[in-house]
XYZ file of C-alpha atoms in Angstrom:
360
model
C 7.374 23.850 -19.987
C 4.722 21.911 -21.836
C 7.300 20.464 -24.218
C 9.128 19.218 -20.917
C 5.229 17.675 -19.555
C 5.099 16.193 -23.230
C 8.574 14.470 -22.740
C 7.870 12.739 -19.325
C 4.571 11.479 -20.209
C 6.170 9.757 -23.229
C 8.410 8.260 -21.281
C 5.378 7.002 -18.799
C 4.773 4.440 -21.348
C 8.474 2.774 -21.943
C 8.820 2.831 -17.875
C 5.393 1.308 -17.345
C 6.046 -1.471 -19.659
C 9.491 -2.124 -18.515
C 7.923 -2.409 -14.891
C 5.364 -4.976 -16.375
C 8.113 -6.900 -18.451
C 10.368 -7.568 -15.101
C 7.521 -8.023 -12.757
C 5.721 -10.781 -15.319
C 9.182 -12.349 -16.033
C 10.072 -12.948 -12.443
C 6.337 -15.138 -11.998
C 7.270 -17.309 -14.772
C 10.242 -18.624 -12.099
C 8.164 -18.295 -8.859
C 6.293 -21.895 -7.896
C 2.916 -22.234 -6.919
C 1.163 -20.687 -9.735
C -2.714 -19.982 -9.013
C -3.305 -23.793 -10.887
C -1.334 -25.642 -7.907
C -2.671 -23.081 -5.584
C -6.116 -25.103 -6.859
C -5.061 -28.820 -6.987
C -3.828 -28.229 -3.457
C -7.201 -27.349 -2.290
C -9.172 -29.860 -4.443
C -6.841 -32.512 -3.242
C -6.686 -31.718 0.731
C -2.575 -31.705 0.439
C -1.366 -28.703 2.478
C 0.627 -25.790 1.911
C 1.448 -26.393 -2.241
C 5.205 -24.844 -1.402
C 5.692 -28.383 1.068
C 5.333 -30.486 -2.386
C 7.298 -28.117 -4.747
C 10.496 -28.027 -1.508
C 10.362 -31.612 -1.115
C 9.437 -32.709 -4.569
C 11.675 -34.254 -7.327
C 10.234 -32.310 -9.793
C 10.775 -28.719 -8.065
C 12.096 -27.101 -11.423
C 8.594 -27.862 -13.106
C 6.839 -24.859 -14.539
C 3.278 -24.337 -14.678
C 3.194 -25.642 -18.594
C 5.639 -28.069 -18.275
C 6.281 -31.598 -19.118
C 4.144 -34.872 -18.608
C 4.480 -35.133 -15.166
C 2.476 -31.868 -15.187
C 1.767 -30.019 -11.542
C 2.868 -31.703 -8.326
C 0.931 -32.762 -6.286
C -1.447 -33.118 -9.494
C -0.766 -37.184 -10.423
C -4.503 -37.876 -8.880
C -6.993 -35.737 -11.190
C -7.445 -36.198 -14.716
C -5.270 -34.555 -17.479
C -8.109 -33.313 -19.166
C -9.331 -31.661 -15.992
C -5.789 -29.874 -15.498
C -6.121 -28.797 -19.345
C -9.648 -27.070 -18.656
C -7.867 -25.297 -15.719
C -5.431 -24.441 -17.915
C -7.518 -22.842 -20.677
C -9.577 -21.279 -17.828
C -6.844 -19.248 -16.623
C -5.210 -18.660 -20.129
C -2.121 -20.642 -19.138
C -2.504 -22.613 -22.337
C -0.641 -19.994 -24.153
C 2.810 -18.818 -23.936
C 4.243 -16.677 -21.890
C 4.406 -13.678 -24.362
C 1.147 -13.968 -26.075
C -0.079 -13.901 -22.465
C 1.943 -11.025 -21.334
C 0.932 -9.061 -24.679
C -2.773 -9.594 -24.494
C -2.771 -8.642 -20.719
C -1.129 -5.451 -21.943
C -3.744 -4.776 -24.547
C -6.210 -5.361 -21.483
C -4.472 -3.057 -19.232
C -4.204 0.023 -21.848
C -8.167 -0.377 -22.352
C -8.381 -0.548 -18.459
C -9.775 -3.840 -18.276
C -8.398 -5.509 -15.584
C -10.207 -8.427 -15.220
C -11.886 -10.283 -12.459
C -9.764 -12.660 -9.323
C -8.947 -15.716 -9.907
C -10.380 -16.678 -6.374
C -12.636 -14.108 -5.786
C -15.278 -13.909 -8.910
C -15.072 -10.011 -8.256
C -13.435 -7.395 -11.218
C -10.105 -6.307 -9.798
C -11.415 -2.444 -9.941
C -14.011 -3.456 -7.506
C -11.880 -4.864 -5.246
C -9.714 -2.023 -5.058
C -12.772 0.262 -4.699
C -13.620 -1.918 -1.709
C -10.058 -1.168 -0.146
C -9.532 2.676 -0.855
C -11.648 3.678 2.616
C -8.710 2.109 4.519
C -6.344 3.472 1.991
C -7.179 6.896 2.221
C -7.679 7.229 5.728
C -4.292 5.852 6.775
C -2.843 7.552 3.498
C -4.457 11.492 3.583
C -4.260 11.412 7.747
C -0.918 10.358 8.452
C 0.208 12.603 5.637
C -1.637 16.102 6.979
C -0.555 15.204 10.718
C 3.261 14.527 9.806
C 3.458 18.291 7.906
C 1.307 19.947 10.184
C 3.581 18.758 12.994
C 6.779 18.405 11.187
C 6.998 21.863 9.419
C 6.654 24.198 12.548
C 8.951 21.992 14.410
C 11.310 21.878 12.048
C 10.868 25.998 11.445
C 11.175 26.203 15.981
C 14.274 23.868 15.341
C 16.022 25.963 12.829
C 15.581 29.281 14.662
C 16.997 27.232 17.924
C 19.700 25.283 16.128
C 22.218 24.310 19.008
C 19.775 25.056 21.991
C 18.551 22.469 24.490
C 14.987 22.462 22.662
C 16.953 21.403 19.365
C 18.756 18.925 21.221
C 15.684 17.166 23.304
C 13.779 17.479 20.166
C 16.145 15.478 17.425
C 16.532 12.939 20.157
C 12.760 12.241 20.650
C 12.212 12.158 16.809
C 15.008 9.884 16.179
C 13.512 7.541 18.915
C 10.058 7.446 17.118
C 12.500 6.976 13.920
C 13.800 3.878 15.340
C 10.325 2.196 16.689
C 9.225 -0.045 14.003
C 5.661 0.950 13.181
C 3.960 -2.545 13.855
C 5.707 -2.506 17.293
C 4.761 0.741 18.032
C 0.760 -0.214 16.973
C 1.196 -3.377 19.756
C 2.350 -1.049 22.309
C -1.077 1.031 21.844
C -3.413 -1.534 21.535
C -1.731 -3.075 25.120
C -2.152 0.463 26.274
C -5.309 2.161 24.942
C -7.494 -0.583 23.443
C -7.811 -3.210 26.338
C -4.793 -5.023 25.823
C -4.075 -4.794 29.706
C -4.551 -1.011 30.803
C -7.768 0.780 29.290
C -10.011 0.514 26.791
C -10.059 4.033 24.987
C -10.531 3.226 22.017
C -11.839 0.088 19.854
C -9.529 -2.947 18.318
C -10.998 -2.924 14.728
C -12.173 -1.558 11.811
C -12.860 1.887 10.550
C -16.292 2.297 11.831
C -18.893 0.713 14.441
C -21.463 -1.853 13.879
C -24.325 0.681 14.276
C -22.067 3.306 12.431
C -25.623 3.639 10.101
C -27.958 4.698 12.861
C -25.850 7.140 14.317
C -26.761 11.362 13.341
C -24.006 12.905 10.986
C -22.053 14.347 14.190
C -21.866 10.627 15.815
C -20.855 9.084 12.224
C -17.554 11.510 12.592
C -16.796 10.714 16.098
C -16.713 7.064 15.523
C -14.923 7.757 12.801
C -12.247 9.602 13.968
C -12.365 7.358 17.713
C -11.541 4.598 14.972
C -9.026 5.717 13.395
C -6.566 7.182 16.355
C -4.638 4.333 17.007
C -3.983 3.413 13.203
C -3.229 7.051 11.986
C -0.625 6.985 15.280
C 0.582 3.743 14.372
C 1.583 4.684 10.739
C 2.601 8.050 11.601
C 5.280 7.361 14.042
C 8.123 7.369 12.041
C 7.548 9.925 9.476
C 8.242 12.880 11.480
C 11.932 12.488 11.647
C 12.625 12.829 8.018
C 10.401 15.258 7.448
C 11.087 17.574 10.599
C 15.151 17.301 9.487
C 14.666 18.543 5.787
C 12.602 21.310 6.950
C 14.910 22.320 9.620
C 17.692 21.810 7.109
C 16.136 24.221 5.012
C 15.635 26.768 6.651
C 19.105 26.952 7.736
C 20.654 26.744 4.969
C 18.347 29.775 3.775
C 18.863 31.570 6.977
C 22.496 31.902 6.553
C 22.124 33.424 2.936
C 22.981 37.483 1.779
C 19.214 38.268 1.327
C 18.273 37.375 5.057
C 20.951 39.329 6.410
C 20.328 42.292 4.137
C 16.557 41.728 5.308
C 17.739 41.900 8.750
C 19.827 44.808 8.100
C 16.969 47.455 6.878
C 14.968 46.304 10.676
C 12.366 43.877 9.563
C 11.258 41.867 12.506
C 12.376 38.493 12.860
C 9.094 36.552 12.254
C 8.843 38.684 9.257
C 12.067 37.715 7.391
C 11.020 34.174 8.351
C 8.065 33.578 7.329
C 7.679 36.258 4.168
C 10.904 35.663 2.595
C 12.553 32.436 4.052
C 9.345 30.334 4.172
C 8.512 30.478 0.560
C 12.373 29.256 -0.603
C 12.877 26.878 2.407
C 9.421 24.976 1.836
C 10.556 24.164 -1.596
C 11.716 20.789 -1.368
C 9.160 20.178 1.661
C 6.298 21.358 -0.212
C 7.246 20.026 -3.477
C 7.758 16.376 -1.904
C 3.690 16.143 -0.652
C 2.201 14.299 -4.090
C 5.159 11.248 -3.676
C 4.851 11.498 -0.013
C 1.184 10.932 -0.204
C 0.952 8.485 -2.501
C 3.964 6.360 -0.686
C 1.673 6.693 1.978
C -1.298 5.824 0.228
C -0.420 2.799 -1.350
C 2.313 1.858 0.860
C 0.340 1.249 3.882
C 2.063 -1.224 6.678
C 0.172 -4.687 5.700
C 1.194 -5.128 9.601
C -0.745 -2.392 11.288
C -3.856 -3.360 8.585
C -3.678 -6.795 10.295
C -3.370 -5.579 13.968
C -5.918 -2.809 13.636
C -8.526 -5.814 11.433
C -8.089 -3.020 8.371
C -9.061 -4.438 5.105
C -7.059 -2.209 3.197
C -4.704 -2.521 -0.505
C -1.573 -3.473 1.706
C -3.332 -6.765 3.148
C -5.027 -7.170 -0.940
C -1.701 -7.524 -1.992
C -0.177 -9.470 0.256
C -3.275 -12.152 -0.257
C -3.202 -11.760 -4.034
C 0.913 -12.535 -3.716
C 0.382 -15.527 -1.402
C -2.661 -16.873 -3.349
C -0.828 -15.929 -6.688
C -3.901 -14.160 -8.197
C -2.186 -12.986 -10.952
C -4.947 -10.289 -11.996
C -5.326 -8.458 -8.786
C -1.146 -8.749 -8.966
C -0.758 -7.014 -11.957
C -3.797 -4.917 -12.113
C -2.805 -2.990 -8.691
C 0.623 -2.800 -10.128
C -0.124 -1.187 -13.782
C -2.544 1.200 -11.659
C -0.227 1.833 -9.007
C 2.784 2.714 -11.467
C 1.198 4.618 -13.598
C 0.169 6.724 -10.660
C 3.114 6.954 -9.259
C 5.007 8.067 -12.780
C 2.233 10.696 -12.981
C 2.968 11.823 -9.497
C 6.210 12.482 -10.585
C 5.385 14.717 -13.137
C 2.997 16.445 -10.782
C 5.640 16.976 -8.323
C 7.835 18.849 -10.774
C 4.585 21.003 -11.135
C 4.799 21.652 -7.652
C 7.910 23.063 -7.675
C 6.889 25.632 -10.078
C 3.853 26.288 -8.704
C 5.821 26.766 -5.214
C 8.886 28.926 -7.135
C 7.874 30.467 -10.683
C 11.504 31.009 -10.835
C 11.761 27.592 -11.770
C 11.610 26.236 -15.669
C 11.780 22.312 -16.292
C 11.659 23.611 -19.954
C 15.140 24.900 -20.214
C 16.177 21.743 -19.725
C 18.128 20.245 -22.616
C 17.535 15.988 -23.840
């Protein structure tokens, strides 16, 4: 087993890089670097994408030629090559892409372009939204998923299985940012009441409330968010563990279990639980962190939740290259760990199971 751990962490690094390498090559052909974002501003012109579309210079790169940026013509050249040395766009694309590397494997991520703030602090900044919409959608979709899907199993065919499938395929279907309209019409004084509040994780006097208020708010906060991104996890979830346990239920050892008169609720849940749950358990570190770092940059901008999904999306529209590839080096690596983790989990859930046998 640990010379199977020692293989997949080697490979962390070759995977990592290669995410890097495509991610940094496909910015070299994107317009509207971070230095046009700037001349745009200075100058008053409007969206920068207006000049590249319309310009006759569209194909111009961010080093390129003597007619420089567009949109650029009015300020000096030498104030364009400051900018230039400023941002480290003076060098070529591979001495760039290598030194950002040597930054990243020492964990320095640098600061924003746009921001004068280090790119770990902004993400600090971000996890409470991250976490909350992350850890609570994923405990609520396996706390309701996994007996359902158990109930489902054990009343495969039955009206309940039937009613059931249908309402979980309807949540399926809803698109979580409509779904996250429909409650803030509903329940936060779009046009019916006004349960709960239209923003942010916590209240303005969130400080002078006692320890048990502080948690109330919290939680009244949160509702309508946690709903929002939760909607349409249940049906995949629900399905694989009601696909489970059928599969199991139908095997020799239930029947034989069955046979010598152990109660139903006994065969299910001390011999078919631990072998169904495999897959369902297993799946929680990548569920989580899709979860976590996946977060709908729609229901952050309904619910006014400053969270990573609205950082990126800035950081992509503003082309703030830093917070870009910071999040993503973080991000990957945490995700390629995960990975290994959730191989863990399998033999944590079922000893029976070596990765080490495993040949190449």
């Amino acid at each position: 087993m640990g010379a199977y751990i020692l293989r997949r962490l080697l490979l962390v690094i070759p995977t990592l890089i290669g995410i890097m390498i495509v991610n940094f090559t496909l910015t070299q052909f994107v317009p509207g670097g971070p230095i046009e974002q700037i001349i745009a501003g200075l100058e008053g012109g409007g969206d920068v994408f207006e000049g590249i579309a319309g310009g006759s210079d569209a194909g111009a790169s961010e080093t390129g030629g003597d007619e420089g940026y567009l949109g650029a013509r009015g300020l000096p050249p030498e104030f364009i090559e400051e900018l230039e040395r400023e941002f480290g766009f003076d060098k070529p694309p591979l001495q760039r892409f290598l030194l950002m590397m040597w930054d990243y494997i020492r964990f320095d991520f640098g600061e924003s372009y746009f921001r004068s703030v280090s790119v770990v602090d902004l993400v600090i900044e971000k996890l409470p939204v991250s976490i909350t919409l992350g850890l609570w959608s994923t405990l609520i979709a396996y706390m309701i998923s996994i007996p359902l899907g158990v109930r489902k199993a054990v009343k495969d065919g039955t009206p309940f299985d039937t009613w059931t499938s249908s309402a979980i395929i309807v949540g399926y279907a809803i698109p979580g940012f409509l779904f996250a309209i429909l409650l803030l019409v509903l329940f936060a004084g779009g046009s019916y009441y006004k349960i709960f509040p239209l923003r942010g994780l916590t209240s303005d006097n969130f400080e002078d409330l006692s320890m048990l208020g502080k948690i109330a708010d919290y939680f009244w906060h949160i509702t309508l968010p946690v709903l929002a991104s939760t909607i349409s996890s249940f049906a995949t979830l629900t399905l694989l563990t009601k696909n489970s346990f059928l599969d199991e239920i139908k095997k020799q050892y239930v029947i034989t279990a069955k046979a010598k008169g152990l109660s139903e609720r006994r065969v299910l849940y001390g011999h078919v639980f631990r072998n169904a749950m495999l897959i369902v358990i297993a799946g929680f570190p990548s569920l989580f962190i899709g979860v976590f770092f996946g977060a709908s940059i729609i229901i952050e901008t309904i619910f006014s939740l400053d969270g990573l999904g609205r950082l990126g999306f800035e950081a992509a529209v503003a082309r703030d290259y830093p917070v870009i590839f910071g999040t993503l080096f973080v991000f990957g690596l945490i995700s390629l760990v995960v990975g290994i983790l959730s191989d863990l989990m399998y033999v944590f859930v079922d000893p029976r199971i070596d990765f080490g046998t495993r040949e190449g």
